[in-house]
PDB file of C-alpha atoms and ligand atoms in Angstrom:
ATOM      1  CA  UNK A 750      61.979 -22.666-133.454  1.00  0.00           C
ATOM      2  CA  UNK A 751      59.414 -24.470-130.792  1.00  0.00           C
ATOM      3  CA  UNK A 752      56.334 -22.939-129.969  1.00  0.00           C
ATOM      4  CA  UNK A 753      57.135 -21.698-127.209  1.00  0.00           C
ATOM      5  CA  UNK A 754      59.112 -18.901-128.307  1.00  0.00           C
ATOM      6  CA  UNK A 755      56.637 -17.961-130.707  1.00  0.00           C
ATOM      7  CA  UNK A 756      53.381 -17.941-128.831  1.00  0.00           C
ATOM      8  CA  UNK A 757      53.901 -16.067-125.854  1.00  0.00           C
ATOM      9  CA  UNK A 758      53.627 -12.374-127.752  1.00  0.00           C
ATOM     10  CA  UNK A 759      50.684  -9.534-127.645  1.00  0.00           C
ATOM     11  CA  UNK A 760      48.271 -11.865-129.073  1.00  0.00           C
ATOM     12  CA  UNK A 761      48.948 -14.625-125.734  1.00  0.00           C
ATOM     13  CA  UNK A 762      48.637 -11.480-123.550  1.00  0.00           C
ATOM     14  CA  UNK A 763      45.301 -10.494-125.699  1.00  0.00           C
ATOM     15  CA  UNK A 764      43.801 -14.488-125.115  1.00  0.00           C
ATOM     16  CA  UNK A 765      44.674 -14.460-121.406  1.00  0.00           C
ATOM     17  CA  UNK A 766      43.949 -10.619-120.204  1.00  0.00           C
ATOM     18  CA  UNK A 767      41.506 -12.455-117.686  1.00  0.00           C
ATOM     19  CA  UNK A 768      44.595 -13.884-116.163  1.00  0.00           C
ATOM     20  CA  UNK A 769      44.575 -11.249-113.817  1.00  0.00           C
ATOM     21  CA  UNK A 770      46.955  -9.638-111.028  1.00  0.00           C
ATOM     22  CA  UNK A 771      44.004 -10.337-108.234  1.00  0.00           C
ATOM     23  CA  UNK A 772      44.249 -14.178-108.878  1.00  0.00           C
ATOM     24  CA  UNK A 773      48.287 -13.823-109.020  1.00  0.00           C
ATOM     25  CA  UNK A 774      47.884 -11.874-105.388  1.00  0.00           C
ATOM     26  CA  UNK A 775      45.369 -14.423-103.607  1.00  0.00           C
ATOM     27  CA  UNK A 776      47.773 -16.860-105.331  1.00  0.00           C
ATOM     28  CA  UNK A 777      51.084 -15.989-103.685  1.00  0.00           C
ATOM     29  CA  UNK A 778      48.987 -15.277-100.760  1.00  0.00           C
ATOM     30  CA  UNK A 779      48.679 -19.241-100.326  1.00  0.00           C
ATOM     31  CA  UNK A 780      51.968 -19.853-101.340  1.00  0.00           C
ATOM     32  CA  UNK A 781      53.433 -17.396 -98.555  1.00  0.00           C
ATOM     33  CA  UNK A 782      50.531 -18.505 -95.930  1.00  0.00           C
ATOM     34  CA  UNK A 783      51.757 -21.757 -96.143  1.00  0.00           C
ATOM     35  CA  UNK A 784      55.434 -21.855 -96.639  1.00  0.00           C
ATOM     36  CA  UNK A 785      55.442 -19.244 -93.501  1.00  0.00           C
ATOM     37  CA  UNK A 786      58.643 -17.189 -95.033  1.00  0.00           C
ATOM     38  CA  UNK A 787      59.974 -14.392 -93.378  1.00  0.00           C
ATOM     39  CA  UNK A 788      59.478 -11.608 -95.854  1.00  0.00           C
ATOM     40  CA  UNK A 789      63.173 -10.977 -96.613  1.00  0.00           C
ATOM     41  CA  UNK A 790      63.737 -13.914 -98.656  1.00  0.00           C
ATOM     42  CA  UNK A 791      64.749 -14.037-102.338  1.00  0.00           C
ATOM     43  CA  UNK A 792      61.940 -15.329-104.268  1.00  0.00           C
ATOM     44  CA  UNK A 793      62.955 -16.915-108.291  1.00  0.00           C
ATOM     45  CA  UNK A 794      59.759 -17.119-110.584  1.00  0.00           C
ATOM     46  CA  UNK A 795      60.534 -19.371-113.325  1.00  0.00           C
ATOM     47  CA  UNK A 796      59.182 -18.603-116.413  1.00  0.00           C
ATOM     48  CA  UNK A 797      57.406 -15.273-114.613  1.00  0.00           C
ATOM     49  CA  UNK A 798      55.400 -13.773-117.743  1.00  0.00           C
ATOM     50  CA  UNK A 799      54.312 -10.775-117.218  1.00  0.00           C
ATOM     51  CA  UNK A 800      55.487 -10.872-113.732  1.00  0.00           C
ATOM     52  CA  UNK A 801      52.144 -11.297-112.215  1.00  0.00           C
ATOM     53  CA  UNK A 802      53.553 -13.187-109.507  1.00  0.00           C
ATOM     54  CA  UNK A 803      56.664 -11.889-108.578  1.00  0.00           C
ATOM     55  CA  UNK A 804      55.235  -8.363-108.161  1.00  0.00           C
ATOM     56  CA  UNK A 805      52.466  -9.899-105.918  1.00  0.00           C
ATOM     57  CA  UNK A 806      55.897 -11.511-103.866  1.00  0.00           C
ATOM     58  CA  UNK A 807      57.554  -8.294-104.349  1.00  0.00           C
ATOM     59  CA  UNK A 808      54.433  -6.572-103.226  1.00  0.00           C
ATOM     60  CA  UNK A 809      54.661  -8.381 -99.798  1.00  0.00           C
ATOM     61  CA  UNK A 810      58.596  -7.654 -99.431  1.00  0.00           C
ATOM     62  CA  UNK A 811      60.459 -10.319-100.915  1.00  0.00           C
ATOM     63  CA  UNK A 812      63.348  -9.743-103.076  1.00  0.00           C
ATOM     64  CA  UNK A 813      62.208 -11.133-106.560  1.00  0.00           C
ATOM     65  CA  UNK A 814      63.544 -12.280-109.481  1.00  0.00           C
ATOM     66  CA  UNK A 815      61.639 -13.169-112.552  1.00  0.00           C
ATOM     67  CA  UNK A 816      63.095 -14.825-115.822  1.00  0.00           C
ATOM     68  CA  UNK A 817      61.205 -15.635-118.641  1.00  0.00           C
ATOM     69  CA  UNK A 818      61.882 -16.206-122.620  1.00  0.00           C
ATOM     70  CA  UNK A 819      59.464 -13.922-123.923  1.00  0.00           C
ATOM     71  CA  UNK A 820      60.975 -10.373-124.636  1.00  0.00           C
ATOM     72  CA  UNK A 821      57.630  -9.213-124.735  1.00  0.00           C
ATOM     73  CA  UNK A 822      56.091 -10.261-121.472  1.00  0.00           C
ATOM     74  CA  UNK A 823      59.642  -9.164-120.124  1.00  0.00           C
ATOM     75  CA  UNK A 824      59.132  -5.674-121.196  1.00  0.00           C
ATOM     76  CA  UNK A 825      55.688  -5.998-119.818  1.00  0.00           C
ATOM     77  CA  UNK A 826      56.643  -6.915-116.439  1.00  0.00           C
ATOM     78  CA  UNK A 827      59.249  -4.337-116.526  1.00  0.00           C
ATOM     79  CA  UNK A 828      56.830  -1.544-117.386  1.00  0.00           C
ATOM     80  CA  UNK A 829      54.209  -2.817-114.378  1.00  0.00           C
ATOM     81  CA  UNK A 830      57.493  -2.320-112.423  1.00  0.00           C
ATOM     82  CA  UNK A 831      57.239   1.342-113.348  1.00  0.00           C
ATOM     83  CA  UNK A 832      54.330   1.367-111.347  1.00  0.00           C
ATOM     84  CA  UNK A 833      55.042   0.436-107.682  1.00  0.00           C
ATOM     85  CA  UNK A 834      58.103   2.373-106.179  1.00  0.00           C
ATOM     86  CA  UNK A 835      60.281   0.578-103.057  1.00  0.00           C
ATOM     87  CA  UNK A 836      59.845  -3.044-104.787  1.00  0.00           C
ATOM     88  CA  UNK A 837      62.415  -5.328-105.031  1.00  0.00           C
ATOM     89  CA  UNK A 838      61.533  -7.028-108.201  1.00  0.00           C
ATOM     90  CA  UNK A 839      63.877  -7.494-111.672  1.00  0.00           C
ATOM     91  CA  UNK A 840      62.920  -9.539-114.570  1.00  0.00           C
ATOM     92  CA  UNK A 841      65.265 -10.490-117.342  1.00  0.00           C
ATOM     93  CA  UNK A 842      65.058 -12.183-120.570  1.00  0.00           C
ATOM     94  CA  UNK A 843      66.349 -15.506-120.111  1.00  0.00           C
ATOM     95  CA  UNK A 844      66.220 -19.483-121.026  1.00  0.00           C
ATOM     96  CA  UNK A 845      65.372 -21.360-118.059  1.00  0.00           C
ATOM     97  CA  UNK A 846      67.459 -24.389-118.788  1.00  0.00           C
ATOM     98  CA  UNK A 847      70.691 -21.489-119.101  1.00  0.00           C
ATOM     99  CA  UNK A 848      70.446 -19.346-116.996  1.00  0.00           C
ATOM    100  CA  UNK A 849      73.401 -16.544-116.467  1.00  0.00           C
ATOM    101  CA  UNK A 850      75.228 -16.633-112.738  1.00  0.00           C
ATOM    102  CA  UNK A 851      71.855 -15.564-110.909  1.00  0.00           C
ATOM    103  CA  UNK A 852      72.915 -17.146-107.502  1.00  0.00           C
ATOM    104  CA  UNK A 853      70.512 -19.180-105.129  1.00  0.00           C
ATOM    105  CA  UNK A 854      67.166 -18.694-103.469  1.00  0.00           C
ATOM    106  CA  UNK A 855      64.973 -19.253-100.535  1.00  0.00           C
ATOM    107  CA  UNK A 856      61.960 -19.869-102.941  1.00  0.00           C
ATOM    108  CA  UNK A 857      61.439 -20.924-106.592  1.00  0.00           C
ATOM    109  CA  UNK A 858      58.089 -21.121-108.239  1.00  0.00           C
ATOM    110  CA  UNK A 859      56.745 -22.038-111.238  1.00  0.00           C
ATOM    111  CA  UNK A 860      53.252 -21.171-111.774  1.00  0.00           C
ATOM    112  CA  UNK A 861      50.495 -21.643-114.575  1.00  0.00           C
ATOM    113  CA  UNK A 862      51.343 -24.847-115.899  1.00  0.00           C
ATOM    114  CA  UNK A 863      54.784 -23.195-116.980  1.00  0.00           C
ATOM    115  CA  UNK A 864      56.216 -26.908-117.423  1.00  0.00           C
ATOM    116  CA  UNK A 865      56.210 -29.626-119.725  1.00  0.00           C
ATOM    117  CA  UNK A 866      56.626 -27.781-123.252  1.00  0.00           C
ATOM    118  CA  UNK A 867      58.655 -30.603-124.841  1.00  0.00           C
ATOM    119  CA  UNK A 868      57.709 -33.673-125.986  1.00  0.00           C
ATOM    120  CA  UNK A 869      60.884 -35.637-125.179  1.00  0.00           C
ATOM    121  CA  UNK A 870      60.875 -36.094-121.080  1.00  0.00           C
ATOM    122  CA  UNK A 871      64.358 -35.701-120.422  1.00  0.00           C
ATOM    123  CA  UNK A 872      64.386 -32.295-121.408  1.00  0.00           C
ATOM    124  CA  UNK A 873      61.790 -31.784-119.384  1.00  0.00           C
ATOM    125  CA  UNK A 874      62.676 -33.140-116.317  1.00  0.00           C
ATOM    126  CA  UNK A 875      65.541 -30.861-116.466  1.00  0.00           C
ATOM    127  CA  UNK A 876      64.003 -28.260-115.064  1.00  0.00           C
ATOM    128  CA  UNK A 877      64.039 -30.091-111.539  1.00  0.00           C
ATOM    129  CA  UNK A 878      68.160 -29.899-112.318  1.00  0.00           C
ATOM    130  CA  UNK A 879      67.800 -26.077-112.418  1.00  0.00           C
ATOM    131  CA  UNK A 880      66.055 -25.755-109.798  1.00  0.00           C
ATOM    132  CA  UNK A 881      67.888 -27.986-107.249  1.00  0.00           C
ATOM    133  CA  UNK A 882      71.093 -25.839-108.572  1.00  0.00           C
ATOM    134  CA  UNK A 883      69.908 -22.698-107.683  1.00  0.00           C
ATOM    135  CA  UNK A 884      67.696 -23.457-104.205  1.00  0.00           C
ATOM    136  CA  UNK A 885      69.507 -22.610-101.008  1.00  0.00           C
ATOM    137  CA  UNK A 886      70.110 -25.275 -98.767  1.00  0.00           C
ATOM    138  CA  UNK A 887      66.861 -25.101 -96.911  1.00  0.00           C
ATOM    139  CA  UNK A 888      65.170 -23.186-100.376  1.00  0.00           C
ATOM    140  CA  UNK A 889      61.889 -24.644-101.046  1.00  0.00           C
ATOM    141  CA  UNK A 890      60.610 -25.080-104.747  1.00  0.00           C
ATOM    142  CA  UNK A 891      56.561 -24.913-105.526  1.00  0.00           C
ATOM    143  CA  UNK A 892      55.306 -25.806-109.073  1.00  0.00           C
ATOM    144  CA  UNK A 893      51.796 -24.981-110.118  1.00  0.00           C
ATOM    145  CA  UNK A 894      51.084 -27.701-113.110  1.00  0.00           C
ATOM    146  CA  UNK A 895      48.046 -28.756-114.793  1.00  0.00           C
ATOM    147  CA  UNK A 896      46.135 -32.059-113.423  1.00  0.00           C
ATOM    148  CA  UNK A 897      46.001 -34.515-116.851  1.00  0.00           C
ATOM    149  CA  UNK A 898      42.748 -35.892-115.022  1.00  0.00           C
ATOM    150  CA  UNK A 899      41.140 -31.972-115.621  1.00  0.00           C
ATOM    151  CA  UNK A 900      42.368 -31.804-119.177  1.00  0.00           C
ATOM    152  CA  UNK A 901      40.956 -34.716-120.571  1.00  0.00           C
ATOM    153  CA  UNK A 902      37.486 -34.414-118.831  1.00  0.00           C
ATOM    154  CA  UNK A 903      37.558 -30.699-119.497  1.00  0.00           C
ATOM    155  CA  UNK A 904      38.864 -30.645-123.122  1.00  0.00           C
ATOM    156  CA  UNK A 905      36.811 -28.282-125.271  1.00  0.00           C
ATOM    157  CA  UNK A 906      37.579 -29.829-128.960  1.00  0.00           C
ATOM    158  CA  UNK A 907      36.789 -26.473-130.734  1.00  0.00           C
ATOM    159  CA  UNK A 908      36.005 -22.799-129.521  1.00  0.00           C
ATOM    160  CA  UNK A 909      35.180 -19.555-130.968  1.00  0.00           C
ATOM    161  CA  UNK A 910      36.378 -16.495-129.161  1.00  0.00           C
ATOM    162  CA  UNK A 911      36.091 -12.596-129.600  1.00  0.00           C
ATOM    163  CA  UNK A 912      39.201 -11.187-128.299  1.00  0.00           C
ATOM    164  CA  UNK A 913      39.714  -7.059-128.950  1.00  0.00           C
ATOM    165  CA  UNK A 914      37.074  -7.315-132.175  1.00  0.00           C
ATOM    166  CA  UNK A 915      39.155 -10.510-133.757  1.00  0.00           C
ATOM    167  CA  UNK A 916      37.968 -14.032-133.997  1.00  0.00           C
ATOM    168  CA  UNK A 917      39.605 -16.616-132.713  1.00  0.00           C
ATOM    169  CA  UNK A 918      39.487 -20.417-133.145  1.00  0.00           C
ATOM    170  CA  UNK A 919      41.119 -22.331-130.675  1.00  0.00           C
ATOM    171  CA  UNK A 920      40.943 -26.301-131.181  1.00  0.00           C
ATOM    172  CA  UNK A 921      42.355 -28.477-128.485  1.00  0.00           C
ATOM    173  CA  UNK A 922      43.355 -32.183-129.010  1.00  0.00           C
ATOM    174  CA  UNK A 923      45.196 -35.142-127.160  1.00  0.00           C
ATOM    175  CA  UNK A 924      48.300 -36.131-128.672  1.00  0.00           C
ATOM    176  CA  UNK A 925      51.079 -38.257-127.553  1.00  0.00           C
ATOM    177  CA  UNK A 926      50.285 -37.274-124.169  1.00  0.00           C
ATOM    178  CA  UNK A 927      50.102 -33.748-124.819  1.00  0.00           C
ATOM    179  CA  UNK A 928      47.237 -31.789-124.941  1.00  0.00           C
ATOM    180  CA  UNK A 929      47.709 -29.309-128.083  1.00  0.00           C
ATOM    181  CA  UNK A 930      46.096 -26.357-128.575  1.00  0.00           C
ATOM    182  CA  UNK A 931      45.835 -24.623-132.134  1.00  0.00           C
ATOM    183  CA  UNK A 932      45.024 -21.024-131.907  1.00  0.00           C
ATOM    184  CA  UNK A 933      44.146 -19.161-134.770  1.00  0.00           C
ATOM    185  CA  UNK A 934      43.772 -15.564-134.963  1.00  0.00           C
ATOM    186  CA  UNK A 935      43.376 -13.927-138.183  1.00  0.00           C
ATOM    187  CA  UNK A 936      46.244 -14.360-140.297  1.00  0.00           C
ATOM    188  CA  UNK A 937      48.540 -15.988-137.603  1.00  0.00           C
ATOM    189  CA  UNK A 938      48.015 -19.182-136.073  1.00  0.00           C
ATOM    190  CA  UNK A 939      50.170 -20.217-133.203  1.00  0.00           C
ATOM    191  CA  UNK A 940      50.156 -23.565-131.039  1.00  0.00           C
ATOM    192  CA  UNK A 941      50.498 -24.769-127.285  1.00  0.00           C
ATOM    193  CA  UNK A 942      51.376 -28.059-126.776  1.00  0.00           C
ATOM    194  CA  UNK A 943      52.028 -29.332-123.100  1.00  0.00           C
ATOM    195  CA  UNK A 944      53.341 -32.966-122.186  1.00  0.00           C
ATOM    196  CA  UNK A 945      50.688 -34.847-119.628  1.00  0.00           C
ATOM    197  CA  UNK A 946      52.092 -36.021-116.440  1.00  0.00           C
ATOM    198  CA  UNK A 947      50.814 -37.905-113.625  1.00  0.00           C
ATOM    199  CA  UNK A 948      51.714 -36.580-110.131  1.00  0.00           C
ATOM    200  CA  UNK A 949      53.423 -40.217-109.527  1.00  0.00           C
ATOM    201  CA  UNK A 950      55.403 -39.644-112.730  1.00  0.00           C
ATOM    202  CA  UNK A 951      56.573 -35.937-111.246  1.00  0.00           C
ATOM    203  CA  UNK A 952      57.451 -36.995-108.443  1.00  0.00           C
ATOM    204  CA  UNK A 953      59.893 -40.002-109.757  1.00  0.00           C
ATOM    205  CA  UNK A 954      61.007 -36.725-111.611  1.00  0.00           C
ATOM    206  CA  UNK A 955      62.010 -34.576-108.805  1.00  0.00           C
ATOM    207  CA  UNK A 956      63.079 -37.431-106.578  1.00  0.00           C
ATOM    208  CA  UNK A 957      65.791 -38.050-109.439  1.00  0.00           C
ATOM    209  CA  UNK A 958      67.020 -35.047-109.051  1.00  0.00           C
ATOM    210  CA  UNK A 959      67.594 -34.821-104.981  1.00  0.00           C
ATOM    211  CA  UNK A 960      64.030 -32.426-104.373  1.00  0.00           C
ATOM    212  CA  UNK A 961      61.626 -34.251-101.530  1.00  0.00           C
ATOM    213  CA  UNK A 962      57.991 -33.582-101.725  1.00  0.00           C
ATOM    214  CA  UNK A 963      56.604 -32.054 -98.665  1.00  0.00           C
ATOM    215  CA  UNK A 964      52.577 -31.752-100.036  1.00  0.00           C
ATOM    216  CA  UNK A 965      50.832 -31.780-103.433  1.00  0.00           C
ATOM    217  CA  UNK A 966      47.378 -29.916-103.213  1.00  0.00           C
ATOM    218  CA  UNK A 967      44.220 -29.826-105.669  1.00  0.00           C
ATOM    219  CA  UNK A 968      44.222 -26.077-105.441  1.00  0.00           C
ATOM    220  CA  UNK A 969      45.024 -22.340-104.005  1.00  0.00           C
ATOM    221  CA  UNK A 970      42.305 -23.083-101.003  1.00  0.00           C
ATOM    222  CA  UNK A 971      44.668 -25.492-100.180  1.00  0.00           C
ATOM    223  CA  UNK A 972      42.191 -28.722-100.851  1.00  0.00           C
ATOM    224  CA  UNK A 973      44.345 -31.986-101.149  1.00  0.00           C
ATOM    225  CA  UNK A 974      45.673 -33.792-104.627  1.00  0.00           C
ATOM    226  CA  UNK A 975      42.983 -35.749-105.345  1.00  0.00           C
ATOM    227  CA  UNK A 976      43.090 -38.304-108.614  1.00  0.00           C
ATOM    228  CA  UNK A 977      40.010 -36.531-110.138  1.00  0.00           C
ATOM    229  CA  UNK A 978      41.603 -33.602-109.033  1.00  0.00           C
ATOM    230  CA  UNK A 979      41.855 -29.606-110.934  1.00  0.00           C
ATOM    231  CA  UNK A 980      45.308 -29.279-110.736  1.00  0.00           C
ATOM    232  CA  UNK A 981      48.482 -30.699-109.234  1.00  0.00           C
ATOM    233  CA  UNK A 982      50.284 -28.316-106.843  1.00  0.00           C
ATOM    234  CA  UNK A 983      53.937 -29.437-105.609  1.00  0.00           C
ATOM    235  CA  UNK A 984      55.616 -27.941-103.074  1.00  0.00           C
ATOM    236  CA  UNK A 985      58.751 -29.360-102.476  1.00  0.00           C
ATOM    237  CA  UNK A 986      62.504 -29.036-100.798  1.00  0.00           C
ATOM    238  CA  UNK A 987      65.787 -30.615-100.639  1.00  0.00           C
ATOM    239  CA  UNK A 988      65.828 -32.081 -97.312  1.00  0.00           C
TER     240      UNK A 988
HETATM  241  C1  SAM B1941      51.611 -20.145-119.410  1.00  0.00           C
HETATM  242  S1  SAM B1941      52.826 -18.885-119.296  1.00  0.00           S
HETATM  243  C2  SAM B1941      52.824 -18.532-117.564  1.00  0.00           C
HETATM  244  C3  SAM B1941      53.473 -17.231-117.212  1.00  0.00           C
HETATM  245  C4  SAM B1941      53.399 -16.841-115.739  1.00  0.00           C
HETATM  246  N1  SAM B1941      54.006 -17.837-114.862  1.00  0.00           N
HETATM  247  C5  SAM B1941      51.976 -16.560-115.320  1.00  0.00           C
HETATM  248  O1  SAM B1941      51.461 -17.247-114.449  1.00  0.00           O
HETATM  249  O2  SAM B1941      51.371 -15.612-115.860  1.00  0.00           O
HETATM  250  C6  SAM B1941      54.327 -19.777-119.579  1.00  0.00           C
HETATM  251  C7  SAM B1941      55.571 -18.901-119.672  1.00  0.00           C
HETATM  252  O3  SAM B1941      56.723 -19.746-119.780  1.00  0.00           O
HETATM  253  C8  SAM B1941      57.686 -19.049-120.538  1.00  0.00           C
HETATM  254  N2  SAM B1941      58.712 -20.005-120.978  1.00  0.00           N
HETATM  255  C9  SAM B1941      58.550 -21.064-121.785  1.00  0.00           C
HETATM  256  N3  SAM B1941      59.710 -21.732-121.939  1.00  0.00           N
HETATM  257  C10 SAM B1941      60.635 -21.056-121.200  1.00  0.00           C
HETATM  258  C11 SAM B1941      62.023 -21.238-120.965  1.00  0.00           C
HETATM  259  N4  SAM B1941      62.704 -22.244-121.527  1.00  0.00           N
HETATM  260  N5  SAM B1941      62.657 -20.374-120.158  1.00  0.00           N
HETATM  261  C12 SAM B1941      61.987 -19.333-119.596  1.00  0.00           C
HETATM  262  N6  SAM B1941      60.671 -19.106-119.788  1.00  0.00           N
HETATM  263  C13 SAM B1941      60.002 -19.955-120.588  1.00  0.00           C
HETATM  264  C14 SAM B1941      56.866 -18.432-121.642  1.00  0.00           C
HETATM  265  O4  SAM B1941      57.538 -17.394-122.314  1.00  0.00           O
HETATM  266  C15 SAM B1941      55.626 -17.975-120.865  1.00  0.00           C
HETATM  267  O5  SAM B1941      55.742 -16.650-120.424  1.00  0.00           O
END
């Protein structure tokens, strides 16, 4: 089992409750702003969690689809469903790299540093395969990854956190060119570990597999990639 399908259970939702549907909204908001879509398009979040995103897209009209591992954060999304009526928005649990017949799309996104969770590149450059085989001809692709610049200058070795009356260690180290995070909550420890790429080394990625780049920004006010840069935002198509 990876650690991927472990960690991303009630105790990731506990750690990241400040991940909240307001940043999701102004989030999309850029995405939208700039891509200037229609509102009828079908929108494919990648790896969707609790669907913070795709019921933002939904939210604004698109027709959304959101796929994601984790049973839990699955149910989750389907339950915040519950709560908005005349929404096109379904999430199922799936495996990104095999997916069922889910047809193509106008826009896929993958948001929150929702890439690089092998260590072995290939693997993870096949997510740029997926998503060239499931964009529409003029389908446009945006992926929302972490900037390895931020990480190292950022990285907090150790912290101690009080999350809903439990401690909680969470050490962070380079390896490999990963950054790995241990997170230890009482009696269960669980780890993140996240392969470091350089925007250069991305885009070799998605040029291999037929997606052009179109603009890479720092950030959601739309600030350009910079090399001492927060994060690296890609937005991309096929022609
Ligand atoms: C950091 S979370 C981000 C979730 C969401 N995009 C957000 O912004 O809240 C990464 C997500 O990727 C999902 N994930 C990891 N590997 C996956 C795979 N192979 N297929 C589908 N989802 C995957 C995890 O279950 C987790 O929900």
């Amino acid at each position: 089992m990876m650690w991927f399908n472990k960690w991303f259970n009630e105790d990731y939702l506990k750690l990241y409750a400040h991940r909240s549907d307001e940043e999701a909204a102004e989030q999309v908001k850029f995405i939208t702003d700039t891509l200037g879509l229609q509102r009828t398009e079908r929108v494919l979040d990648l790896a969707c969690g609790t669907g913070r995103h795709s019921l933002a897209f939904a939210l604004s009209g698109y027709s959304v689809l959101g796929v994601d591992l984790s049973p839990t954060l699955i149910e989750e999304a389907r339950r915040r469903l519950h709560d908005h009526e005349g929404i096109s928005a379904s999430f199922y649990v799936a495996d990104m790299f095999n997916l069922p017949q889910i047809g193509s799309f106008d826009l896929i996104v993958n948001l929150f540093t929702s890439f690089g969770y092998f260590a072995d590149n290939e693997k993870n450059e096949e997510m740029f395969q997926v998503v060239k085989d499931h964009l529409k001809p003029e389908g446009q692709f945006f992926l929302d990854y972490l900037h390895p610049f931020n990480v190292k200058q950022t990285l907090v070795k150790e912290e101690v956190l009080e999350v809903e009356g439990e401690r909680v260690v969470v050490t962070r180290s380079l390896e490999k060119d990963c950054v790995v995070k241990i997170i230890q909550f009482p009696g269960r420890t669980y780890k993140e570990s996240v392969k470091l790429y350089e925007r250069e080394q991305i885009e070799q990625m998605m040029h291999r597999h037929g997606l052009i780049i179109n603009n890479v920004w720092n950030d959601y006010q739309g600030n350009p990639w910079k090399i001492n840069g927060d994060r690296q935002l890609f937005l991309c198509s096929l022609k």
